[in-house]
Amino acid sequence: MSATVARKGKENSLGLPVLDYRGAKTTLCAGCGHNSISERIIECFWEMGVDQTQVIKMSGIGCSSKSPAYFLSMSHGFNSVHGRMPSVATGALLANGTLKALGVTGDGDTASIGIGQFVHLMRRNVPMVYIIEDNGCYGLTKGQFSATADIGSTLKSGIVNDLEPIDTCALAIELGATYVARSFSGDKKQLQAVIKGAMSHKGTAMIDVISPCVTFNDHSGSTKSYEYVQDHREDLQQVGFVPFFEEIHLEDDPEPGEVRQVTLHDGSHLLLKKIEEDYDPNDRVRAISKLHEASQEGHLLTGVFYVETSKPSFLDLLNLAPTPLAHMPQSKLRPGKAALDEVMEELA
Amino acid sequence: MSTLETASAATSATAEKREVVNDFSIQVATVNGSGSQTANLVLLRSLFQMGIPVSGKNLFPSNIAGLPTWYTIRTNKRGYIGRKKEIDFLVAMNPETAQEDVLNLEPGAAVVYDEPLKLNELRSDLFFYPCPFDELVKPLAPNPKLRKLVKNMLYDGVLAHLLGIEMEEIRHALYKQFSTKPKAAELNWNAAQASFEWAKENVPKIDPYRVERMNENQGKIIIEGNSAAALGCVFAGVTVVTWYPITPSSSLAENLGDYARRFRMDPETGKATFAIVQAEDELASIGMAIGAGWAGARSMTTTAGPGISLMSEFVGLGYFAEIPVVLFDVQRMGPSTGLPTRTSQGDLLSAATLSHGDTRHPLLIPSTPSEAFDMAGQAFDLAEELQTPVFVLLDLDLGMNYWMSDKFEYPEKPLDRGKVLTKEDLDRVGSFARYADVDGDGVPYRTLPGTQHSKAAYFTRGTGHTPRATYSEREDDWTQNMDRLLRKFETARSKMPQPEIVMTEGAKIGLVGCGTSHFALEESRDQLEREYDIKTSYYRTRGYPFSAKIEEFVAAHDRVYIVDQNRDGQLRQLMRLDYPDLPSEKLRSIRYYGGMPLDARTVTDELIKQEGL
């Protein structure tokens, strides 16, 4: 479909080459799924013509959290503390809600130490893209299990995981997140569409990207290896994305009813071409049960599970003046002397 | 035994009848949640309105309703507003504690009590005033629930009669207290009047304590330290407040919200020029404040000891990544959950060096509400000037008690937003290195996210970095950066508020303290001179790092007593951390850590003991 935005020329709508959207050289292992995700981020931001200076790249600690140094070199980045990127990102957006926040985290960073902050980020619907680079293990400390590791999966050393995994997508939907998707680092087309949809969403857009750890979690006992994921994944739908500046036309002329079009906040469209009959991405209950069903059947469901565009974002609820707080002049920040006199009089 | 019989017993127990005017303490013992706070504040305010120096201290349990609580009011014509240990006048309303409260009194004290408690049978050396509060309250409030609340107002009327508090001032204070609830005001006023009239008819005055109008409170206000700090933040242009409820700091954030909604709505748009977020925990509240400070807000959080412990890792990041943020720590007694409703100066050391590795954080330590107001403003300026976390350390005594204070002065100094490079600056200079010490003061330049310039971005990290903010594990990069941070700390020293120093001619002894110790120390110095003929000098630090003047102060005295409201002499330790060459043989330590506000007698007695007198 023509949902892809890729301009065939060398420059995007801002007149910039894709090279300008790259970052420092990656220090992750060769073949790491995270590097593929970084590539998709670079492509998406370039293709969408995003002004990098208005982007903040937020991360916690871990392999995934290192990756913001490897893309969008003209964006401010913040590699914060383990599991607590959501609070830092929330604070930055309180200071300046015009910034576009991209959070990159891992399964350890989110589902273990950071589960509390994850929960409250989703609940608040803080406007940001939140990508979990999910490899089911702690890569940076040499491969220990994370809380998204599947029950029965093994470490290289043979140790078996005997705890149920946390499904971050089901959890996010339950908590009130307004854009929830899962994809696979090896699926270039789907991941691109899902990320672009997330970028156009105003609210928390949470994407769990299965991203095999080539060093510690890409062996036969792992359920997050390339081979396992390729064999077990089941796409909920084909995901297409049309940015607001392109007209929608569908290349293979599908039957009416087969394609659901979701209009995002900036006028972009997500096109969900159904494989599953009657799947409605606005149905929260259905989305959660769909995830549970797939998990029971041993399938790894991918696609956009849930989108809600009417819920106010956390910043909407704060009734903030239009000038970002970070740029508010002193004349707006310090009340006049009469105000202090008034209080002093009351307390006298 | 009748009232009069008790009275004659007490009179004979006192050596001679003396009159004590404007120099005594009242303690009201009630049950938490019974609404006694209104009656107590009306008493406090009435005395204040009569121009008499006064202070009020709430000794409350960590409980919402049902446990004993005591409120102490001190009047002092000489202006001492620190705590006085001895109780001169007891109002015993709580059956559970009444006996013990009475047994603890010094001979000659007076007791107003609820008649059925029959406290007069306990001792014969006190002045007893039994009052039939239940009988008196019945006609005033038909509703039993209201009756319970109004009952407390009755002792105000009785005390007005016994102590000579002007009823007009009681009325004024009451209507001020209930300015938005005229019905409640009227109900309470009727109660106070009824009990006053009853007391006038039925209770002859037999104790020596009374008040007399003075004129000491011109230009003064009554306010809690937390409220003063909150007001300071609003006038300092705070923009992001992220907090988590914890005693005794919650009222700081709550008051801040009230003042901000009143004074910080943009008149043009009707929208807020601030964001206040109650976070899910202290890990998130400091994380949000740091994120906001990074992105250019004047951001802060409020907490107490347990929160400080939780915030430790983030504060280390703030120090190392150089992010402005202000932390208000209203200290309570630790370690652990400790005594949540008792005061302490127990966070001095942990706040100053919070987080792993080598860290140092500036502390501002106010003693009075007006200092809490001023220092709130200074803290935001310092944080942005220095690009580092700055602590304001209050304590429960200052934060949650009502204090007489000078009126606050409007801050005329413009907000100092520190070294921030704009797009225009970058157009001019071409590029910048985030952590380069361009000015030699250890303080680098920063850009804010969103600055529309291709060279504005840098990568913020808690890992080792070069002056250009790129990742580095190199030994020289690391040590040079750490040395620069130390240089920055010396710059902080030059920007700290100056200490209060009183050099007394001929004094061989110096006293050093901070925060609310000030009130006990002022009074103790007078006690030492009056009772023991010992002259003392005084050094009150308003923060950390210390001024170099501390070296001169120590050099000028034979012995220097450092007064701490904690077990381990944390202020003393901090002094020695800052000035390792101070002569240790001169430095002595007076420590109190019982959780009550420090009183002068405790300091005086301990100093005399250590002097071997």
Coordinates of C-alpha atoms in Angstrom, one line a residue, chain B residues 179-383:
Chain B
S179 CA -14.2 34.1 58.1
T180 CA -16.0 32.0 55.5
K181 CA -18.3 30.2 58.0
P182 CA -20.3 32.9 59.8
K183 CA -22.7 30.3 61.4
A184 CA -19.9 28.3 62.9
A185 CA -18.3 31.6 64.1
E186 CA -21.5 32.6 65.8
L187 CA -22.0 29.2 67.5
N188 CA -18.5 29.3 68.9
W189 CA -18.7 32.9 69.9
N190 CA -21.9 32.1 71.9
A191 CA -20.1 29.3 73.6
A192 CA -17.1 31.4 74.5
Q193 CA -19.4 34.1 75.9
A194 CA -21.5 31.7 77.9
S195 CA -18.5 30.1 79.6
F196 CA -16.9 33.5 80.2
E197 CA -20.1 34.7 81.9
W198 CA -20.4 31.5 83.9
A199 CA -16.8 31.7 85.0
K200 CA -17.2 35.4 86.0
E201 CA -20.1 34.4 88.3
N202 CA -18.8 31.1 89.6
V203 CA -15.0 30.9 89.5
P204 CA -13.0 33.2 91.8
K205 CA -9.4 33.8 90.5
I206 CA -6.8 32.3 92.9
D207 CA -3.7 31.6 90.7
P208 CA -1.0 34.2 90.0
Y209 CA -1.0 34.1 86.2
R210 CA -2.5 36.8 84.1
V211 CA -1.9 38.7 80.9
E212 CA -1.8 42.4 80.3
R213 CA -2.0 44.3 77.0
M214 CA 1.4 45.2 75.5
N215 CA 2.5 46.7 72.2
E216 CA 5.1 44.3 71.0
N217 CA 3.5 42.9 67.9
Q218 CA 3.2 45.9 65.6
G219 CA 4.0 44.9 62.0
K220 CA 4.0 41.3 62.9
I221 CA 2.1 38.3 61.5
I222 CA 1.3 34.8 62.7
I223 CA 2.1 32.0 60.2
E224 CA 3.3 28.5 60.0
G225 CA 6.8 27.9 58.4
N226 CA 5.4 25.6 55.8
S227 CA 2.9 28.3 54.7
A228 CA 5.7 30.9 54.7
A229 CA 7.9 28.7 52.5
A230 CA 4.9 28.0 50.2
L231 CA 4.3 31.7 49.8
G232 CA 8.0 32.2 49.1
C233 CA 7.8 29.7 46.3
V234 CA 4.9 31.4 44.7
F235 CA 6.8 34.7 44.7
A236 CA 9.9 33.0 43.5
G237 CA 8.2 32.0 40.3
V238 CA 8.0 28.3 40.9
T239 CA 6.5 26.6 37.9
V240 CA 6.5 22.9 38.5
V241 CA 5.7 21.4 41.9
T242 CA 5.7 17.6 42.1
W243 CA 5.2 16.1 45.5
Y244 CA 4.0 13.1 47.6
P245 CA 2.2 13.5 50.8
I246 CA 4.2 13.0 54.0
T247 CA 4.1 14.5 57.5
P248 CA 5.3 17.1 58.2
S249 CA 5.7 18.5 54.7
S250 CA 2.3 18.0 53.1
S251 CA 0.9 21.4 54.2
L252 CA 3.8 23.1 52.3
A253 CA 2.6 21.7 49.0
E254 CA -1.1 22.2 49.9
N255 CA -0.6 25.8 50.9
L256 CA 1.4 26.4 47.8
G257 CA -1.5 25.1 45.8
D258 CA -3.9 27.5 47.5
Y259 CA -1.6 30.5 47.0
A260 CA -0.8 29.6 43.4
R261 CA -4.4 29.3 42.5
R262 CA -5.0 32.7 44.0
F263 CA -2.1 34.6 42.7
R264 CA -0.7 32.7 39.7
M265 CA -3.5 32.5 37.3
D266 CA -2.6 34.3 34.1
P267 CA -4.9 37.3 33.9
E268 CA -5.0 37.3 30.1
T269 CA -5.9 33.7 29.6
G270 CA -7.3 32.7 33.0
K271 CA -4.9 29.7 32.9
A272 CA -2.3 28.5 35.3
T273 CA 1.3 29.6 35.2
F274 CA 2.2 26.6 37.3
A275 CA 1.7 22.9 37.4
I276 CA 1.2 21.0 40.7
V277 CA 1.2 17.2 40.5
Q278 CA 0.8 14.8 43.3
A279 CA 3.0 12.0 42.2
E280 CA 2.7 8.3 42.9
D281 CA 5.7 8.2 45.3
E282 CA 8.8 10.1 46.1
L283 CA 10.8 8.4 43.4
A284 CA 8.4 9.9 40.9
S285 CA 8.1 13.3 42.5
I286 CA 11.8 13.9 42.4
G287 CA 12.0 12.4 38.9
M288 CA 9.4 14.8 37.6
A289 CA 11.0 17.7 39.4
I290 CA 14.3 16.8 37.8
G291 CA 12.8 16.4 34.3
A292 CA 11.1 19.7 34.7
G293 CA 14.3 21.5 35.9
W294 CA 16.1 20.0 32.9
A295 CA 13.6 21.3 30.5
G296 CA 13.7 24.8 32.0
A297 CA 11.1 25.0 34.7
R298 CA 11.6 26.4 38.2
S299 CA 10.8 23.0 39.8
M300 CA 10.6 21.7 43.3
T301 CA 9.4 18.9 45.5
T302 CA 8.5 18.7 49.1
T303 CA 9.2 15.8 51.5
A304 CA 10.5 14.6 54.8
G305 CA 13.2 12.1 55.9
P306 CA 11.8 8.9 54.4
G307 CA 11.3 10.7 51.1
I308 CA 14.8 12.1 51.1
S309 CA 16.1 8.5 51.4
L310 CA 14.0 7.4 48.5
M311 CA 15.1 10.4 46.4
S312 CA 18.8 9.6 46.9
E313 CA 19.6 8.2 43.5
F314 CA 17.9 10.9 41.6
V315 CA 19.6 13.6 43.6
G316 CA 22.9 12.1 42.7
L317 CA 21.9 12.3 39.1
G318 CA 20.8 15.9 39.5
Y319 CA 24.2 16.7 41.0
F320 CA 26.2 14.8 38.4
A321 CA 24.1 15.8 35.3
E322 CA 23.8 19.3 36.7
I323 CA 20.1 19.9 36.8
P324 CA 18.5 22.7 38.8
V325 CA 15.9 21.5 41.3
V326 CA 14.8 22.6 44.8
L327 CA 13.9 20.1 47.5
F328 CA 12.1 21.2 50.6
D329 CA 12.7 18.8 53.5
V330 CA 10.6 19.4 56.5
Q331 CA 12.6 17.3 59.0
R332 CA 10.9 14.9 61.4
M333 CA 12.5 12.4 63.7
G334 CA 14.2 9.4 62.1
P335 CA 15.7 6.9 61.4
S336 CA 13.1 4.8 59.6
T337 CA 9.5 5.9 60.1
G338 CA 10.7 7.2 63.4
L339 CA 8.5 9.7 65.1
P340 CA 6.5 11.1 62.2
T341 CA 5.0 14.0 64.2
R342 CA 8.1 15.0 66.2
T343 CA 10.7 17.5 65.2
S344 CA 14.4 17.0 64.5
Q345 CA 17.4 18.2 62.6
G346 CA 18.3 14.7 61.6
D347 CA 18.6 15.1 57.9
L348 CA 21.5 17.6 57.9
L349 CA 24.2 15.1 57.0
S350 CA 22.2 12.9 54.7
A351 CA 20.8 15.9 52.7
A352 CA 24.3 17.5 52.4
T353 CA 25.8 14.4 50.9
L354 CA 22.8 12.6 49.5
S355 CA 23.5 9.7 47.1
H356 CA 26.4 7.4 46.4
G357 CA 29.8 8.6 45.3
D358 CA 31.2 12.0 46.1
T359 CA 28.3 14.5 46.3
R360 CA 27.8 17.8 48.0
H361 CA 24.5 19.7 48.0
P362 CA 23.9 23.3 49.2
L363 CA 21.5 23.5 52.1
L364 CA 19.5 26.5 53.1
I365 CA 18.4 26.4 56.8
P366 CA 15.8 28.9 57.8
S367 CA 15.1 29.7 61.5
T368 CA 12.0 31.8 61.1
P369 CA 9.0 32.0 58.8
S370 CA 10.4 35.2 57.1
E371 CA 13.6 33.3 56.4
A372 CA 11.6 30.4 55.1
F373 CA 9.9 32.9 52.7
D374 CA 13.2 34.5 51.6
M375 CA 15.1 31.3 51.3
A376 CA 12.5 29.7 49.1
G377 CA 13.3 32.5 46.6
Q378 CA 17.1 32.1 47.1
A379 CA 16.8 28.4 46.6
F380 CA 15.4 28.7 43.1
D381 CA 17.9 31.3 42.1
L382 CA 20.8 29.2 43.5
A383 CA 19.6 26.0 41.9

